[in-house]
GROMACS .gro file of C-alpha atoms in nm:
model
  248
    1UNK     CA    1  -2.032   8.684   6.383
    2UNK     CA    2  -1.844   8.369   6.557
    3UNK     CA    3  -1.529   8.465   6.720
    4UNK     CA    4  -1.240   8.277   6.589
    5UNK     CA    5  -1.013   8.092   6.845
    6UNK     CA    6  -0.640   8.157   6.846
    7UNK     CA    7  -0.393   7.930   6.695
    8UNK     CA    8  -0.292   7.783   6.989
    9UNK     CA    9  -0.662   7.756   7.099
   10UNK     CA   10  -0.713   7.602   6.772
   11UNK     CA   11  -0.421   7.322   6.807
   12UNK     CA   12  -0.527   7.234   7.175
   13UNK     CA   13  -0.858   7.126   6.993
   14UNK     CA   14  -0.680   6.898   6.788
   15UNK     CA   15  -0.546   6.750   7.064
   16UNK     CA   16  -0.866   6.720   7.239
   17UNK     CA   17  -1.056   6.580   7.002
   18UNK     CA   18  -0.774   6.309   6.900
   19UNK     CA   19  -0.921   6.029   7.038
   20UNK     CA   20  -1.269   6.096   6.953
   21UNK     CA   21  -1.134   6.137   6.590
   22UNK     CA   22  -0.949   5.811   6.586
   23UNK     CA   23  -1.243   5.609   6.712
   24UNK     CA   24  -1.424   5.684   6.353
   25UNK     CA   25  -1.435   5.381   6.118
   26UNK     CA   26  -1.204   5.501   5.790
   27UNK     CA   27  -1.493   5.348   5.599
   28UNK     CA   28  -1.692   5.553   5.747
   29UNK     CA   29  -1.545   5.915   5.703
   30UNK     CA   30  -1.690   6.191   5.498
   31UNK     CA   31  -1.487   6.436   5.253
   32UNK     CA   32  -1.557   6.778   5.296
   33UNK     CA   33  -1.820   6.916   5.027
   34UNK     CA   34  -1.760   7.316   5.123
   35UNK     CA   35  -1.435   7.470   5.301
   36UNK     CA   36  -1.501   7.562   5.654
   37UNK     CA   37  -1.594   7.947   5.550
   38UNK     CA   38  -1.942   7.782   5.419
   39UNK     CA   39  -1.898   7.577   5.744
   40UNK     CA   40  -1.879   7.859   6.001
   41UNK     CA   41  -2.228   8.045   5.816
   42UNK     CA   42  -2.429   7.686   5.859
   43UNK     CA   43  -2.345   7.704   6.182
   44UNK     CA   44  -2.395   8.039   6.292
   45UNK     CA   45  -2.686   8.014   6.161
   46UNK     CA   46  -2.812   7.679   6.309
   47UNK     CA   47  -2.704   7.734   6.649
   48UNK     CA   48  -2.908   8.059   6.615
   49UNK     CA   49  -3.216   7.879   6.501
   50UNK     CA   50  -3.200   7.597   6.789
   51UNK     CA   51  -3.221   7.848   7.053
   52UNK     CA   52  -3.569   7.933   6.903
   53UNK     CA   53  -3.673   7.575   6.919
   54UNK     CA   54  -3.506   7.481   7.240
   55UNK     CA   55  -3.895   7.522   7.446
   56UNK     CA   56  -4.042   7.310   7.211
   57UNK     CA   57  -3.777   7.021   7.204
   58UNK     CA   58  -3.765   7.018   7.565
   59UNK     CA   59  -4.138   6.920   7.533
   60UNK     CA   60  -4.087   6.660   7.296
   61UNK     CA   61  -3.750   6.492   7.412
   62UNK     CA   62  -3.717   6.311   7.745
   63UNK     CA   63  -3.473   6.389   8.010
   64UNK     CA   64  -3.202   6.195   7.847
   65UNK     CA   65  -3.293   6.271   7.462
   66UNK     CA   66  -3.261   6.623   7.527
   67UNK     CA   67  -2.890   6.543   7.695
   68UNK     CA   68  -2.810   6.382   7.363
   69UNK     CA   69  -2.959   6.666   7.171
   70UNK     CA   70  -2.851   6.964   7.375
   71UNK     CA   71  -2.502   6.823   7.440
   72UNK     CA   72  -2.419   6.799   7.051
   73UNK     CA   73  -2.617   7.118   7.013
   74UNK     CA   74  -2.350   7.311   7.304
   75UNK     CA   75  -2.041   7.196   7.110
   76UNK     CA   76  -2.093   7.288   6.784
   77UNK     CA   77  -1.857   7.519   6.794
   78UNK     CA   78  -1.624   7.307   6.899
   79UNK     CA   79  -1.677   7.108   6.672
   80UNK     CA   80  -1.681   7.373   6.391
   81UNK     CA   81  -1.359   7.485   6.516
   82UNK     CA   82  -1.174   7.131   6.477
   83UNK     CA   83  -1.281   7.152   6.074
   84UNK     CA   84  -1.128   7.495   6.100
   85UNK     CA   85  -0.773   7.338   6.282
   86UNK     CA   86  -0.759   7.063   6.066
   87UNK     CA   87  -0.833   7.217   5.773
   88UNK     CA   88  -0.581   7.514   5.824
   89UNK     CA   89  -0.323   7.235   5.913
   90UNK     CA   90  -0.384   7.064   5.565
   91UNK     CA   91  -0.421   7.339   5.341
   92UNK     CA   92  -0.104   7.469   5.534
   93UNK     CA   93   0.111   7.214   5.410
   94UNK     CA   94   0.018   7.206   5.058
   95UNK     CA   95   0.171   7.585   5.103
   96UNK     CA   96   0.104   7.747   4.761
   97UNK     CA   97  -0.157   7.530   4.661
   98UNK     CA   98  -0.362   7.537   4.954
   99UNK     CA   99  -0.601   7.836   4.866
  100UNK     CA  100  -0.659   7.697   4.522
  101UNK     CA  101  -0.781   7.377   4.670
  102UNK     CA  102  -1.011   7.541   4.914
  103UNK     CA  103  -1.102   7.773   4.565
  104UNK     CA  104  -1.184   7.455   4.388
  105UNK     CA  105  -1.355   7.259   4.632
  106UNK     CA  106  -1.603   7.543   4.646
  107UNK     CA  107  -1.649   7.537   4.284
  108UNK     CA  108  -1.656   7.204   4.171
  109UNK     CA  109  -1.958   7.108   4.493
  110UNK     CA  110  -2.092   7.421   4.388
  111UNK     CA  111  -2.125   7.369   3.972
  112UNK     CA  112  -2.238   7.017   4.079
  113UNK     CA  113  -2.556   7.175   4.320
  114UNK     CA  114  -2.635   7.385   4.024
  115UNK     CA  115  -2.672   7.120   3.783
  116UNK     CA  116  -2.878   6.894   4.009
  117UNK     CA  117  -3.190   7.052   3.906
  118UNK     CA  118  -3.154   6.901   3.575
  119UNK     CA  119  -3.078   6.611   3.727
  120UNK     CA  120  -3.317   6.548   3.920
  121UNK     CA  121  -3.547   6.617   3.601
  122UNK     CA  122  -3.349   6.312   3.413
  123UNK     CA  123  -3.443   6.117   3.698
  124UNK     CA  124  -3.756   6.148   3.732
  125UNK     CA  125  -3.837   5.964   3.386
  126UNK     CA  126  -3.505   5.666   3.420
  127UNK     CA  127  -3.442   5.496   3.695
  128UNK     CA  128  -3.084   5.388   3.626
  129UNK     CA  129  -3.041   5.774   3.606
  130UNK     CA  130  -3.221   5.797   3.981
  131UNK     CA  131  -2.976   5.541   4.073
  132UNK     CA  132  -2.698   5.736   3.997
  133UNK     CA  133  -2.820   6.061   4.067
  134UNK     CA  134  -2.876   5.899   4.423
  135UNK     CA  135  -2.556   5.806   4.473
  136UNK     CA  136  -2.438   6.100   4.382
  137UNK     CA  137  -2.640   6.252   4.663
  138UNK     CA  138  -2.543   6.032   4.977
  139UNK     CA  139  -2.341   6.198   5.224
  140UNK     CA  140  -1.992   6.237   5.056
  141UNK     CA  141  -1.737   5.943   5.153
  142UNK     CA  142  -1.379   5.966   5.036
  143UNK     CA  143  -1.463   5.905   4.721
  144UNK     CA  144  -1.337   6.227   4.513
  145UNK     CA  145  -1.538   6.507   4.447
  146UNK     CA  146  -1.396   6.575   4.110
  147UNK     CA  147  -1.449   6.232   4.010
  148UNK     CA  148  -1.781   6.285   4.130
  149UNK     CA  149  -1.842   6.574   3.933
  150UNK     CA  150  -1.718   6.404   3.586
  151UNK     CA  151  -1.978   6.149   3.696
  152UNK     CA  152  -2.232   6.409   3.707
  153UNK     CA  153  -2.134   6.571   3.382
  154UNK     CA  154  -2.133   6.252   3.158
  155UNK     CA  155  -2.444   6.156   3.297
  156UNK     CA  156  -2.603   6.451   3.200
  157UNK     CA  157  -2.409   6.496   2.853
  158UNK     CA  158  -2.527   6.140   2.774
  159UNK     CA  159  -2.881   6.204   2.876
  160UNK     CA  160  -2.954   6.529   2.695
  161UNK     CA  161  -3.253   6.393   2.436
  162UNK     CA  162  -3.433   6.291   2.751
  163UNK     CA  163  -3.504   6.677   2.852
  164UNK     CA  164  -3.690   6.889   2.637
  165UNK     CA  165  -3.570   7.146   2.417
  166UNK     CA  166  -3.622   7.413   2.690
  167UNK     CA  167  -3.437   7.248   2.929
  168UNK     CA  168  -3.113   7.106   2.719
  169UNK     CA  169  -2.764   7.260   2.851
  170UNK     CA  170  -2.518   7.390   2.634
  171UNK     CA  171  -2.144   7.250   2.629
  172UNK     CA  172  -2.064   7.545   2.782
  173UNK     CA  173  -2.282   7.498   3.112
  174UNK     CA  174  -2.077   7.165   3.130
  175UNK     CA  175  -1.744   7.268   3.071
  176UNK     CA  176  -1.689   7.477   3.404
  177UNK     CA  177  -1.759   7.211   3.602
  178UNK     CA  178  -1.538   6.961   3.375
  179UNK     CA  179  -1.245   7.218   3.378
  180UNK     CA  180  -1.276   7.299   3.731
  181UNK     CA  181  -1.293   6.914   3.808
  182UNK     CA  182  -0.953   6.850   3.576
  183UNK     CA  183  -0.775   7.114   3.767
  184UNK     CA  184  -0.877   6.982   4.124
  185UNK     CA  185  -0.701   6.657   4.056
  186UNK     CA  186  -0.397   6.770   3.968
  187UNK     CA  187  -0.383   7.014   4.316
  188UNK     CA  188  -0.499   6.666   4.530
  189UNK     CA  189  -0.227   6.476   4.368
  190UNK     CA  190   0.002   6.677   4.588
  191UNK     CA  191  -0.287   6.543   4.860
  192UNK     CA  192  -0.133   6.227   4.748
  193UNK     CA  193   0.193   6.269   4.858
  194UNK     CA  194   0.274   6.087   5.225
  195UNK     CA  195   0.421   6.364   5.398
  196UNK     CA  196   0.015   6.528   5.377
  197UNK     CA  197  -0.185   6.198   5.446
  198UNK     CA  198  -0.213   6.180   5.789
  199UNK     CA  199  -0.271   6.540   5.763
  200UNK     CA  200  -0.581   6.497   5.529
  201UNK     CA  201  -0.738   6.182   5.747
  202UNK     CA  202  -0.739   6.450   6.042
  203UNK     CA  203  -0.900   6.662   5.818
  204UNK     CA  204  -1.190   6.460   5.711
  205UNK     CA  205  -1.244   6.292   6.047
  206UNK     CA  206  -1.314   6.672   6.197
  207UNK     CA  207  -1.519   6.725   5.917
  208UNK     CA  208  -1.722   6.426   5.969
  209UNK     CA  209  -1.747   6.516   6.298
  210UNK     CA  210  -1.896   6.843   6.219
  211UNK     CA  211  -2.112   6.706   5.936
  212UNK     CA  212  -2.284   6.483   6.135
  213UNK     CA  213  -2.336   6.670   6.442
  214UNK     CA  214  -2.504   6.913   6.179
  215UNK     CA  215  -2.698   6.697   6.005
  216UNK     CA  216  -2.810   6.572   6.343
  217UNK     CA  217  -2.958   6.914   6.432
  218UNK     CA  218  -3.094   7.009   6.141
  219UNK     CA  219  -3.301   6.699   6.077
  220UNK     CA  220  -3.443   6.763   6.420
  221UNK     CA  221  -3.520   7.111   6.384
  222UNK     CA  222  -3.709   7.031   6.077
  223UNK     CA  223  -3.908   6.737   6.232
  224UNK     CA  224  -4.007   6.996   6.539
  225UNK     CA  225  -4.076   7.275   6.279
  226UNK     CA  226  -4.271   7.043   6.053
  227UNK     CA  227  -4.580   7.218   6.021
  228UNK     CA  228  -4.413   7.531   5.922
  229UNK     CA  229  -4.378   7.579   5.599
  230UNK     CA  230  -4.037   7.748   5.631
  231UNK     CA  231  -3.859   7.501   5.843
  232UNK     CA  232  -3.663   7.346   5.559
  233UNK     CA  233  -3.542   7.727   5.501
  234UNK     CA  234  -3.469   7.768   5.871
  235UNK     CA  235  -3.263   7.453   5.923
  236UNK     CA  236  -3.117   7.377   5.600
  237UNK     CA  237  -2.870   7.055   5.454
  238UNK     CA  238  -2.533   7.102   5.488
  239UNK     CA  239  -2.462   7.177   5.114
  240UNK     CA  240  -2.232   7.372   4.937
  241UNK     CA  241  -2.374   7.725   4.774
  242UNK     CA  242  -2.509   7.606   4.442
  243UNK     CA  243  -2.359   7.783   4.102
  244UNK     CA  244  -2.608   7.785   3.847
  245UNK     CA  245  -2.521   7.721   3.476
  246UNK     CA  246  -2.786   7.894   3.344
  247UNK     CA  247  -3.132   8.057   3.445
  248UNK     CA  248  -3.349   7.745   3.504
   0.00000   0.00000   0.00000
């Protein structure tokens, strides 16, 4: 298990990482699709895994690749641990609200991974549905994720004749995610509010910092794993844990 800094440990990263965060383009940040409790188990586990391939990058990165590589690879927990501060700062200072958020963030990303499968099925025979579905799928901007999610669900209430009979979702495998979607607007309206907004840019610059860093990794590790048929498994996206409507 990672050991978690201390509060103060966990400010003085903050600070460090200030400029670093500031030198992101706003255009350019990502909005967290998990809290950092999904974040800390994707990392565990990646840093893990890279030790394992660490022999076999070193053979396939030159001198300065594997700086690049092995540099972001030795601060990952640094950089896990500036999610963590910024995140703790944010949801701090929505004070009662703060664990629902982090609640609903978790379920609305993960109601939306469930329902991709269908999805993805929709898209395969409409490519204005691909379209969307792709969108839907790029790395998530600050866009919101419960607008995101109502995006998701109309698609796929529009779209239901295009599945077959075995595969058409009830109303009520759509209505979680609607509901859940409904309710995490009205907590980020408090987001809204001035007195948090500098507090929730901090929080998705550390998360894009994070993010990509991650996504950085794991894109590697599957590229040196390639041949292995579990290499996806071993270095996996950085996606939220998927809730399933029904039994596919």
């Amino acid at each position: 298990m990672l050991r978690r800094p201390k509060q103060e440990q966990l400010e003085a990263l903050l600070e460090n990482w200030q400029e670093e965060m500031q030198k992101l383009d706003a255009e350019s940040l990502e909005r967290p699709a998990f809290s950092s409790k999904r974040a800390e188990v994707l990392t565990e586990a990646l840093v893990r895994q890279f030790v394992t391939i660490t022999p076999i990058a070193v053979k396939n990165f030159d001198r300065q690749q594997w700086k690049e590589y092995g540099g972001v690879w030795i601060s990952m927990h640094d950089r896990l641990w500036l999610f963590v501060a910024a995140e703790r700062a944010f949801v701090g200072a929505l004070g009662g609200q703060g664990e629902e958020y982090l609640r609903l963030i978790e379920e609305v990303s993960g109601r939306m991974q469930g329902l991709m499968p269908w999805a993805r099925v929709l898209a395969q025979v409409d490519e204005q549905i691909a379209e969307t579905l792709a969108d839907l799928q790029r790395p998530r901007d600050l866009r919101d994720p419960a607008d995101e999610a109502v995006r998701l669900v109309s698609l796929l209430r529009a779209n239901q004749g295009l599945l077959g009979d075995a595969l058409q979702l009830p109303e009520s495998a759509l209505l979680p995610l609607d509901q859940a979607a409904e309710a995490l607007l009205l907590v980020s309206e408090e987001a809204l509010m001035e007195r948090l907004s500098a507090l929730q840019d901090t929080m998705f610059r550390a998360y894009t910092i994070w993010t990509r860093a991650y996504r950085l990794l794991a894109v590697m590790g599957r590229f040196l794993l390639r041949e292995q048929a579990d290499a996806a498994v071993k270095f996996p996206d950085a996606l939220p844990v998927p809730i399933l409507p029904v039994v596919p």
